[in-house]
Short mmCIF file of C-alpha atoms and ligand atoms in Angstrom, two decimals:
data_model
loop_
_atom_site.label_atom_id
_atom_site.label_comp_id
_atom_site.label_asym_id
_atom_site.label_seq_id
_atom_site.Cartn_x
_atom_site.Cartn_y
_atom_site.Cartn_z
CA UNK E 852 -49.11 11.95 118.55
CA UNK E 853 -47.65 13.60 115.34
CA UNK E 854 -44.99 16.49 115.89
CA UNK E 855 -46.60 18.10 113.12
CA UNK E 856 -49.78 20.26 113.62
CA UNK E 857 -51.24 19.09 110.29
CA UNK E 858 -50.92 15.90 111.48
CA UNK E 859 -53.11 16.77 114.67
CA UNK E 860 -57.53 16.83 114.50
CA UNK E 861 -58.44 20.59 115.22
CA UNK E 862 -60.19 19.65 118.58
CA UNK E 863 -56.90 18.20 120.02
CA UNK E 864 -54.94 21.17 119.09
CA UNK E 865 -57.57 23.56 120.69
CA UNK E 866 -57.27 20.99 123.70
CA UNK E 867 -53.27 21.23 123.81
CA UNK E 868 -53.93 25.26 123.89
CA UNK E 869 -55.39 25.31 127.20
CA UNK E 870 -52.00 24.52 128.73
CA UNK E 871 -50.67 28.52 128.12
CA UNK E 872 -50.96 30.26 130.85
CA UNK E 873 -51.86 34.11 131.49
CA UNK E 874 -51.50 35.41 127.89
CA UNK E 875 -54.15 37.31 125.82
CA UNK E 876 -57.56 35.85 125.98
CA UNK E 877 -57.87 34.00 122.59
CA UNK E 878 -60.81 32.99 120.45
CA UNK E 879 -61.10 29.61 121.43
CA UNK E 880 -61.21 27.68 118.54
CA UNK E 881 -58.94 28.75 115.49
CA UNK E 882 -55.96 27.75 115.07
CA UNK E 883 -54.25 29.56 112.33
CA UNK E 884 -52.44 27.16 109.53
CA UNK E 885 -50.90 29.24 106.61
CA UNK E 886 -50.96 33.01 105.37
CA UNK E 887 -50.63 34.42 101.95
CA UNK E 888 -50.21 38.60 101.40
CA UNK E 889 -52.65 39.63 103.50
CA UNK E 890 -54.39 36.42 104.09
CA UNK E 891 -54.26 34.09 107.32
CA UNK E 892 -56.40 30.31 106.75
CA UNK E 893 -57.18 28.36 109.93
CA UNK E 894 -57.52 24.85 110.56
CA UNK E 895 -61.07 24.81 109.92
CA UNK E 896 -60.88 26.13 106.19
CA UNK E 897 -61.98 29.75 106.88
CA UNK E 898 -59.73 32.68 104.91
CA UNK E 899 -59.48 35.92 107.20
CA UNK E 900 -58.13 39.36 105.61
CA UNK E 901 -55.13 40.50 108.31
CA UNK E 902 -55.94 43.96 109.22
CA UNK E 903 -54.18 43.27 112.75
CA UNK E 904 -50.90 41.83 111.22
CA UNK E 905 -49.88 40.26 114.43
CA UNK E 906 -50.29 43.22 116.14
CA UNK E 907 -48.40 45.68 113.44
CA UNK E 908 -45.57 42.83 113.23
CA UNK E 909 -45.94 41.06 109.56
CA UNK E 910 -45.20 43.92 108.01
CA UNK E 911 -44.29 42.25 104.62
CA UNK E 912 -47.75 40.31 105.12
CA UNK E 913 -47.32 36.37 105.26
CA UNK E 914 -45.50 34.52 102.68
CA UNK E 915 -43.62 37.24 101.52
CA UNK E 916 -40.98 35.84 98.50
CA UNK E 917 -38.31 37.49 99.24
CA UNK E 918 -38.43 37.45 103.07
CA UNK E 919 -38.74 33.28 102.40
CA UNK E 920 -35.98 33.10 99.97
CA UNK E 921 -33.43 35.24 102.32
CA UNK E 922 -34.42 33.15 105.57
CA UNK E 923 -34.84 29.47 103.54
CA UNK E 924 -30.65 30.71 102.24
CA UNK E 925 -29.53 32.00 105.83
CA UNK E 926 -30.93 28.51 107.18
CA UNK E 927 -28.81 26.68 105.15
CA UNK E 928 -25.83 28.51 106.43
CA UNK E 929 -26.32 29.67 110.40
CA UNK E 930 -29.01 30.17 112.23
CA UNK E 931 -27.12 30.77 115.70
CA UNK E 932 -23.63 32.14 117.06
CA UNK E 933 -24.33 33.33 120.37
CA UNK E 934 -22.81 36.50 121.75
CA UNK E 935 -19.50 36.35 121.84
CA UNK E 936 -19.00 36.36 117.73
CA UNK E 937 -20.93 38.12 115.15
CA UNK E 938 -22.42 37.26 112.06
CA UNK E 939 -22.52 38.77 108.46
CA UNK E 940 -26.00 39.71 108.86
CA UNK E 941 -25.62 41.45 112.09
CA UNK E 942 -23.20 43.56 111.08
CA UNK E 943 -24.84 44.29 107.77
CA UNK E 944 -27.96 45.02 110.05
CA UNK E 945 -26.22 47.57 111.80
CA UNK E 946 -24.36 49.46 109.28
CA UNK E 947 -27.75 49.34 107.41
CA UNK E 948 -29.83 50.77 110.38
CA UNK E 949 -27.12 53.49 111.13
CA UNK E 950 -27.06 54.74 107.75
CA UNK E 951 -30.72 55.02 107.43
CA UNK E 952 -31.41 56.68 110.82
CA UNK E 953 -30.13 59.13 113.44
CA UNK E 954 -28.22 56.43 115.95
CA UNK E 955 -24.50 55.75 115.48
CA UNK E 956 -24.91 52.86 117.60
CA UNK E 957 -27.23 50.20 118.26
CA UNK E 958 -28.00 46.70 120.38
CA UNK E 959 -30.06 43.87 119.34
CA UNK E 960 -33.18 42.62 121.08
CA UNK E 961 -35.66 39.45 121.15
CA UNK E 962 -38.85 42.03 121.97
CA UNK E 963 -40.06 45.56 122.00
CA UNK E 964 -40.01 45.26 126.26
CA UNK E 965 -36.46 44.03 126.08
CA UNK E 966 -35.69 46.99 123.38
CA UNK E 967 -36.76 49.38 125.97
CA UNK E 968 -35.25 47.79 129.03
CA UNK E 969 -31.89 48.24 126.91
CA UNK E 970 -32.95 52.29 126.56
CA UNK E 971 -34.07 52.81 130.19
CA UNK E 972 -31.13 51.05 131.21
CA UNK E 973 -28.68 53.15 128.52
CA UNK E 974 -30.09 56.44 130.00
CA UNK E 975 -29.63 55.66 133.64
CA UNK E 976 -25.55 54.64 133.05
CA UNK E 977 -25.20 57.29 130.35
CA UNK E 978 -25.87 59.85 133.66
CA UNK E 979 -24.52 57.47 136.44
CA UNK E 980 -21.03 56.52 134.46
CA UNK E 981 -21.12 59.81 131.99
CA UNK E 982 -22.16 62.69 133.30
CA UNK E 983 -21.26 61.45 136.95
CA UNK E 984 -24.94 62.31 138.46
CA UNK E 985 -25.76 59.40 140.42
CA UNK E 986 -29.08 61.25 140.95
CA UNK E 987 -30.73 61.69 137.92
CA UNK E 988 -32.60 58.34 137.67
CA UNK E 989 -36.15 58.79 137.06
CA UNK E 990 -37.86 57.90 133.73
CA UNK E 991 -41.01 60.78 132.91
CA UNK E 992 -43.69 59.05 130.65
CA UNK E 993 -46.84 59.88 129.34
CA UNK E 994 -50.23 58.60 130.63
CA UNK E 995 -51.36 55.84 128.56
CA UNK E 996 -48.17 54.92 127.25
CA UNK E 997 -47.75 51.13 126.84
CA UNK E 998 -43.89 50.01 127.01
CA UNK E 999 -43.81 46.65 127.63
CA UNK E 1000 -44.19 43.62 130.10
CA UNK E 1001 -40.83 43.30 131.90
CA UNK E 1002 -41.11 44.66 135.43
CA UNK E 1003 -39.08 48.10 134.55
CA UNK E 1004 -41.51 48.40 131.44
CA UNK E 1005 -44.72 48.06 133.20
CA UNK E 1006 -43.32 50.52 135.60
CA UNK E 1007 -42.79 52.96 132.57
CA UNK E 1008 -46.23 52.58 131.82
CA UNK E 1009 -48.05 53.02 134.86
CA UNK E 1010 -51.10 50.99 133.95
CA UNK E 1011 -52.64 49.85 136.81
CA UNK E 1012 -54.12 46.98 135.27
CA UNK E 1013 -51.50 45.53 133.90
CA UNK E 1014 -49.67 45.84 137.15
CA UNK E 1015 -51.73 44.47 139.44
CA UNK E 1016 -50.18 42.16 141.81
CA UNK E 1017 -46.70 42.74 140.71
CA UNK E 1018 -45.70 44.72 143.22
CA UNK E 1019 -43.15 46.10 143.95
CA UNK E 1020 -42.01 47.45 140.90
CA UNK E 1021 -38.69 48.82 139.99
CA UNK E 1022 -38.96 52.73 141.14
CA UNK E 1023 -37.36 55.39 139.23
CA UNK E 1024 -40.78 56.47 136.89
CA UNK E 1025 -43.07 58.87 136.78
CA UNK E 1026 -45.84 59.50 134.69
CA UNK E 1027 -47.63 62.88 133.55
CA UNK E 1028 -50.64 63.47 131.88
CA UNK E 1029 -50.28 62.69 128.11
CA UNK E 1030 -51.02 66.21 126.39
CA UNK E 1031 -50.07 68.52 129.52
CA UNK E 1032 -47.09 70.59 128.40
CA UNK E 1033 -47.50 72.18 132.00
CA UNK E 1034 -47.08 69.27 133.88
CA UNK E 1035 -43.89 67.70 131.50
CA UNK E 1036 -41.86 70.96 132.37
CA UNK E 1037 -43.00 70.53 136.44
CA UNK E 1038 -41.59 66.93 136.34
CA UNK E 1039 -38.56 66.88 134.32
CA UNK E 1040 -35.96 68.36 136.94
CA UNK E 1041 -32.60 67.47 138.49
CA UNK E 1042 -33.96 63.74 139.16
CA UNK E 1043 -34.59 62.77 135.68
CA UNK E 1044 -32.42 60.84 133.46
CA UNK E 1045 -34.57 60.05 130.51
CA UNK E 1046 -38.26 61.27 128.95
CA UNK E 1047 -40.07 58.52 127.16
CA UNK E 1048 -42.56 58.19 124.68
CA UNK E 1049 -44.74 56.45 122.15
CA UNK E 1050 -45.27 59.47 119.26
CA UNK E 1051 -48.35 57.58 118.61
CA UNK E 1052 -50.08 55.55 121.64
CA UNK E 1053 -50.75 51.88 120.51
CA UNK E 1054 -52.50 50.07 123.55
CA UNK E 1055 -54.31 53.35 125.03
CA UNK E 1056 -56.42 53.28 121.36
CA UNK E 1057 -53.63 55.36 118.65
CA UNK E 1058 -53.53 58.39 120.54
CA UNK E 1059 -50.87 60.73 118.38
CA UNK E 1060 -48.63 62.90 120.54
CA UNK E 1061 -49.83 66.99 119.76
CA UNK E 1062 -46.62 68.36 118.17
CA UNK E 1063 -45.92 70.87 120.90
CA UNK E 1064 -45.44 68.55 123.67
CA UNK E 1065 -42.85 66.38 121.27
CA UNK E 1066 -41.20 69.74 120.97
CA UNK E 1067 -40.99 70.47 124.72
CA UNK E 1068 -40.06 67.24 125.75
CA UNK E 1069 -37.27 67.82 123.44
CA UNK E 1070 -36.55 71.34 124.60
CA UNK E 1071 -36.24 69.89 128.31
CA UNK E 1072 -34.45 66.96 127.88
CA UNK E 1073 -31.26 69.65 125.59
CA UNK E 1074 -31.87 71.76 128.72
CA UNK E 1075 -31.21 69.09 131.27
CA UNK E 1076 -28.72 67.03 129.40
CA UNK E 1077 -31.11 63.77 129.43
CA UNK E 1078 -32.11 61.42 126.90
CA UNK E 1079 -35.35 61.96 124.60
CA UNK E 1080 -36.44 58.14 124.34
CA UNK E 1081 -38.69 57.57 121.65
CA UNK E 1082 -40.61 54.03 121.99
CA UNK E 1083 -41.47 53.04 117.94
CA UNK E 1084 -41.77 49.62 118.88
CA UNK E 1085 -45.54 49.75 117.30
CA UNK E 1086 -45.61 52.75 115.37
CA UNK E 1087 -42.17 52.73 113.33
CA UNK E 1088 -40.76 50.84 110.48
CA UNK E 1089 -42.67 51.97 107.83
CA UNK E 1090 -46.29 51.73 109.76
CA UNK E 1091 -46.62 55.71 109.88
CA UNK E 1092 -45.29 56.40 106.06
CA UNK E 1093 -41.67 57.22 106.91
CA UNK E 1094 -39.15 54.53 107.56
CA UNK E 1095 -39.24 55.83 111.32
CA UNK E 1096 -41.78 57.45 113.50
CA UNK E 1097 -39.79 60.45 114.38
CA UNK E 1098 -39.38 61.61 110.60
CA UNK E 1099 -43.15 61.67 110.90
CA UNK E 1100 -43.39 63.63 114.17
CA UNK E 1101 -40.45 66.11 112.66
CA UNK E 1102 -38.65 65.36 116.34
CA UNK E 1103 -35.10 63.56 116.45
CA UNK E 1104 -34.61 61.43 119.16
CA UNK E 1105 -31.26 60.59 121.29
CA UNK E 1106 -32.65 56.72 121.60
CA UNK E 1107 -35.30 55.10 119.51
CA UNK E 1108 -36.77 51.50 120.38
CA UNK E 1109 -37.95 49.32 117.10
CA UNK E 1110 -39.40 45.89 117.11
CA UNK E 1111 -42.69 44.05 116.00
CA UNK E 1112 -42.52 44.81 112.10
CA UNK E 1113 -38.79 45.05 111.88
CA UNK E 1114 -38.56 41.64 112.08
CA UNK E 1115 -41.44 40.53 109.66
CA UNK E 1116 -42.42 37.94 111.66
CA UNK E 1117 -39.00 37.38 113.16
CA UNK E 1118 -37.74 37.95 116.65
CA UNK E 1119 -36.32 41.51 116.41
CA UNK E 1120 -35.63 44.23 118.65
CA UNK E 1121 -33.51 47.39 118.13
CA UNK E 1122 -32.45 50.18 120.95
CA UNK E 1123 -30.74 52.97 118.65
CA UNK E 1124 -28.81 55.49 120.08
CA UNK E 1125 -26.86 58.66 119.19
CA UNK E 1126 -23.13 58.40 119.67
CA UNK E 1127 -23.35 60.47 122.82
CA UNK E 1128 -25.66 58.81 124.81
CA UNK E 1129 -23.67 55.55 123.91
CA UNK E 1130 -20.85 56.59 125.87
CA UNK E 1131 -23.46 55.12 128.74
CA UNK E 1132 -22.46 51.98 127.55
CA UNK E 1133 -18.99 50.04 128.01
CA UNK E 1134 -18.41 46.76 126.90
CA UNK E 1135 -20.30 44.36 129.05
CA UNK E 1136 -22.98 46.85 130.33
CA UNK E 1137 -25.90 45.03 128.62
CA UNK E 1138 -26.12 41.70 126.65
CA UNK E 1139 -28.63 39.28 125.75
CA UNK E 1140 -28.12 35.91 124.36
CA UNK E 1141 -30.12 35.69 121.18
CA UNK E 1142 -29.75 38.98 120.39
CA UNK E 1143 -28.33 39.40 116.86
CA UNK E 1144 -29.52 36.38 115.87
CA UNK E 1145 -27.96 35.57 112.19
CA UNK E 1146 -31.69 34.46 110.78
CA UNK E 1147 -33.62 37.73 112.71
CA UNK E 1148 -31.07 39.76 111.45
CA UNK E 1149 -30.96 38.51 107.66
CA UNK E 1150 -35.07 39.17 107.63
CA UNK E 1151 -34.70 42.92 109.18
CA UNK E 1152 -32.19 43.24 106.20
CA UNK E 1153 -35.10 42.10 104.18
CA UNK E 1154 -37.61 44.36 105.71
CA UNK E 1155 -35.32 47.53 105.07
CA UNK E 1156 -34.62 46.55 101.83
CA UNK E 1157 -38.46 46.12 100.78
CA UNK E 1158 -39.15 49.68 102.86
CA UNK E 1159 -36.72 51.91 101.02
CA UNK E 1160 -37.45 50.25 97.67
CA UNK E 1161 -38.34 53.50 95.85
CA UNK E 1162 -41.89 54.57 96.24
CA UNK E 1163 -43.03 51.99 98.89
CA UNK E 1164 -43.17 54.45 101.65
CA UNK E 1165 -45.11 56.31 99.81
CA UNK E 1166 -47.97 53.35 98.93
CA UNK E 1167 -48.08 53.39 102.47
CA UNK E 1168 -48.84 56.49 102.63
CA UNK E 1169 -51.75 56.41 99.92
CA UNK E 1170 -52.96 53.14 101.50
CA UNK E 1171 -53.06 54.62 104.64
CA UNK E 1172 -54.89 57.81 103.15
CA UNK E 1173 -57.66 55.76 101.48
CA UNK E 1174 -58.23 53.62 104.69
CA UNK E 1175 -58.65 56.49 106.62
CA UNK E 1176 -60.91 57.67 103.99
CA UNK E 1177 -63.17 54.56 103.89
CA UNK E 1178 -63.37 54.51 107.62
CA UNK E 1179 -64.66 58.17 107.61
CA UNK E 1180 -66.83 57.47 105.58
CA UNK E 1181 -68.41 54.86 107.59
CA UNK E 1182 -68.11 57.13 110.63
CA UNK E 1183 -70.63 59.15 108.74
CA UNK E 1184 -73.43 56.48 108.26
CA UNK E 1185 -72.63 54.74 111.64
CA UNK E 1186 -73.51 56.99 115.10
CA UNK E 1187 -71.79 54.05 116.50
CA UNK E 1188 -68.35 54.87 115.44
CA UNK E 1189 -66.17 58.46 115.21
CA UNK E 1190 -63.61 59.75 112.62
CA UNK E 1191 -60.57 57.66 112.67
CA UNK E 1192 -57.49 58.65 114.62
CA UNK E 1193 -53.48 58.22 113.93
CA UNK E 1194 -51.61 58.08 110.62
CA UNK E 1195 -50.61 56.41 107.66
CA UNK E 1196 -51.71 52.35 108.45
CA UNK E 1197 -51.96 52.92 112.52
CA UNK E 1198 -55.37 54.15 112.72
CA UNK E 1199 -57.42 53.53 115.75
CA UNK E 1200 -61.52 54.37 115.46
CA UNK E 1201 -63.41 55.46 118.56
CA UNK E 1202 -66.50 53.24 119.34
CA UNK E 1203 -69.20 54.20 121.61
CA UNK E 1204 -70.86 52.50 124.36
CA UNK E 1205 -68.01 50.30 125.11
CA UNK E 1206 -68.85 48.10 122.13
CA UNK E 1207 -65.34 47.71 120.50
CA UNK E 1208 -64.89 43.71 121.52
CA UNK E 1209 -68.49 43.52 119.47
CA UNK E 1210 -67.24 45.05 116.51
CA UNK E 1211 -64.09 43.49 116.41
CA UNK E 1212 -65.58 39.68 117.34
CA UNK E 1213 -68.62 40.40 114.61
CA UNK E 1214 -65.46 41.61 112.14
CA UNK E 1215 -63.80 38.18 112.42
CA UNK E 1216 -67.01 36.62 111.80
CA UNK E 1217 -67.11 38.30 108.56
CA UNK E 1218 -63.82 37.20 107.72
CA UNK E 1219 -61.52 40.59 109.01
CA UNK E 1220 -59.22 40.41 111.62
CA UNK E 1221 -58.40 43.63 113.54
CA UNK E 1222 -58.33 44.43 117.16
CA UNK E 1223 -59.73 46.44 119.87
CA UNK E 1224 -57.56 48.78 121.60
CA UNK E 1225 -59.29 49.50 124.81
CA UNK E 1226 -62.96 48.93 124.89
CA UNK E 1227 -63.70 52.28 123.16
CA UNK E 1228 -61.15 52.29 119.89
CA UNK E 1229 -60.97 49.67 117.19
CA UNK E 1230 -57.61 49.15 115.85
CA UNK E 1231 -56.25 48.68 112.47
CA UNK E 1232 -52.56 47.98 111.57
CA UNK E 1233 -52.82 46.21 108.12
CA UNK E 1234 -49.40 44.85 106.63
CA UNK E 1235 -47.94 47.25 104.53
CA UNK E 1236 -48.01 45.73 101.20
CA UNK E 1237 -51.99 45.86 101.47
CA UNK E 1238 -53.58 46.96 98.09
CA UNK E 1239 -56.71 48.97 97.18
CA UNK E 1240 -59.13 45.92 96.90
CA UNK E 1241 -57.96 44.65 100.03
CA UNK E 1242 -58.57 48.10 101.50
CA UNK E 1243 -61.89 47.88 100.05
CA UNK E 1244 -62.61 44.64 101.31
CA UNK E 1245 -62.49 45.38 105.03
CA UNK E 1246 -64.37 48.17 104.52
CA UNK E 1247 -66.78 46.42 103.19
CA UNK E 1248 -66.54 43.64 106.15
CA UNK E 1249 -66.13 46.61 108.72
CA UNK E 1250 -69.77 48.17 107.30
CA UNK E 1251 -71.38 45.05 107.74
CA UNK E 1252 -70.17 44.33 111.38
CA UNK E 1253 -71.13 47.48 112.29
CA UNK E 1254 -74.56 47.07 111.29
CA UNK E 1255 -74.68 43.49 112.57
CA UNK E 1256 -73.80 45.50 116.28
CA UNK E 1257 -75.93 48.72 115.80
N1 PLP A 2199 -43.79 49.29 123.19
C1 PLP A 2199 -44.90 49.44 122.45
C2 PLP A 2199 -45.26 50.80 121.96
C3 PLP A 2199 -45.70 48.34 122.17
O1 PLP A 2199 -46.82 48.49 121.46
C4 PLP A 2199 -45.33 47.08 122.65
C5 PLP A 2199 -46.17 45.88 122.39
O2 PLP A 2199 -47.31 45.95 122.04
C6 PLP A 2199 -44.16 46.95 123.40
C7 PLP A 2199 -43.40 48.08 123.65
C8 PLP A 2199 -43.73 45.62 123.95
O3 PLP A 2199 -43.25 44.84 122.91
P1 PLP A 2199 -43.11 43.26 123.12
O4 PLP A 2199 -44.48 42.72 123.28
O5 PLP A 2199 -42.42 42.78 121.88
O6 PLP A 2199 -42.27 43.06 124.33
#
């Protein structure tokens, strides 16, 4: 049997696949081969137009030159140290991610779940070892939040589904409805260490955060001395039209958790943290093996430098403007689908009737690949670099699988 997949027929690849265990439900059989911009080809020939992005993680699209020049060069040089030395581009990482956000400090991470394992954890010790109140060590999320699939994650997130027959999970979290200001100021009290959030909702179907509640959660957690956690795994890095989430949501964090398109493909994850909640940390606290991986870290340089080029942010923005356009306009013709949700290229559109998995399975027929978030949202998290024909292309695609469905 050849090592290589190329080197394998289609049908025994698709056979070999049956051996995963437990993960997402899959169409059965594609096997993606290459990408190109916005482009993924599978095995079989067929040319899809990526309006998932790997679930909002190839930011730079696929192929992108510079991100394969930087990681082809840092290949050739080191692609492992381990955790006990560093590497040029983890420390260029961090002094570049300090001095384009609020943290002073930050840890390295393989996944979004392990990002915010490293911020649950940072909270708890910053009051246990800090402030000295062994007490206050209860996490308040929001309904609907989605934080991850370690045990303290799914905990965070309180989704029954996904917890089922994982019991018992690590306690210290609570959960309050997602826009009930009321209910945030009951729970937050002397028990609390930390209030976490998405500022936009991925998994429950791009559910933005109202304003006012970001503002109280921040109001309670100054008041109580606790950390406002901000989980931009999904929804920062460039995806909203800022470099981070909370520039969009005008509400500065103490820790921030980024992942997925950070990496552009690679295995990144980022807790960030404000100088004073640090202190939670000594030496030792937390670690992770991989983490700060020399060839991770030289493609997040890559990502931030393609981000802050001037005006990229703000093709984002447009992008996202005209998608959200297009999709309007097809709410319009279509009963069976409403006026997009989210912001700049995180936009989720409600379906009715529970049809999403349709719409999205008669999409990828017609050669567009986005996801359904929930049986009642579609979900679209394009790569950033998409252009305006591309745009215009899975609008096209998204019209016709709606009809195909209605
Ligand atoms: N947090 C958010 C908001 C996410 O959307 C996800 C993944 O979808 C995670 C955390 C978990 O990230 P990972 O799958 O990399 O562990």
């Amino acid at each position: 049997m050849g090592l290589l997949a190329e080197q394998r027929t289609s049908e025994s690849l698709v056979a070999a696949a049956r051996a995963t265990v437990g993960l997402h439900r899959r169409p059965p059989t594609i096997v993606m081969e290459s990408g190109s911009g916005a482009y993924l080809f599978d095995r079989a020939g067929n040319r899809y137009l990526d309006f998932f992005a790997g679930a909002s993680v190839s930011s730079l699209g696929h192929g992108h030159s510079s991100l394969r020049a930087a990681l082809h060069d840092q290949l050739d040089r080191l692609v492992h140290v381990g955790p006990i030395f560093t590497s040029g581009p983890e420390v260029l990482l961090l002094e570049r991610l300090v001095s384009l956000s609020f943290a002073d400090r930050v840890t390295f991470a393989n996944s979004g779940s392990e990002a915010n394992e490293a911020a649950i954890k940072l909270a708890r010790r910053y009051q246990s070892r800090v402030r000295r109140e062994s007490r206050r060590d209860t996490i308040v999320a929001l309904g609907g939040s989605f934080h991850g699939r370690s045990l303290a994650t799914l905990a965070a997130s309180g989704r029954p589904a996904h917890c089922d027959g994982f019991e018992p999970l690590p306690a210290g979290f609570t959960q309050v409805p997602r826009d009930d200001l009321n209910a945030l100021a009951e729970t937050v009290d002397d028990r609390s260490c930390a209030v976490m959030i998405e500022p936009i909702q991925g998994e429950s179907g791009v559910h933005p955060i109202m304003p006012e509640l970001l503002a109280e959660a921040r109001r309670l957690c100054d008041e109580h001395g606790i950390a406002l956690i901000f989980d931009e795994v999904q929804c920062g890095v460039g995806r909203l039209g800022t470099l981070w989430a909370y520039e969009s949501v005008g509400v500065v964090p103490d820790i921030a958790t980024w992942s997925k398109g950070i990496g552009g493909g690679l295995v990144l994850g980022v807790m960030a943290a404000s100088e004073r909640f640090a202190q939670g940390f000594a030496p030792g606290s937390h670690g992770s093996t991989f983490a700060g991986n020399p060839l991770s870290c030289r493609a997040g340089l890559v990502v931030l430098d393609v981000l802050t080029t001037p005006g990229f942010l703000e093709q984002v923005r447009q992008s996202g403007e005209r998608l959200r356009a297009g999709l309007d306009r097809l709410a319009e013709r279509h009963p069976l689908i409403g006026p997009a949700r989210g912001r700049g290229l995180m936009l989720g559109v409600p379906v009715v009737g529970r049809q999403a998995g349709r719409v999205v399975e008669a999409a990828r027929q017609r050669g567009l690949l986005i996801n359904s978030a929930g049986a009642e949202t579609l979900r679209l998290l394009p790569p950033l670099i998409i252009g305006e024909t591309e745009i215009d292309e899975a609008l096209d695609r998204l019209n016709a699988a709606i009809e195909s469905v209605e």
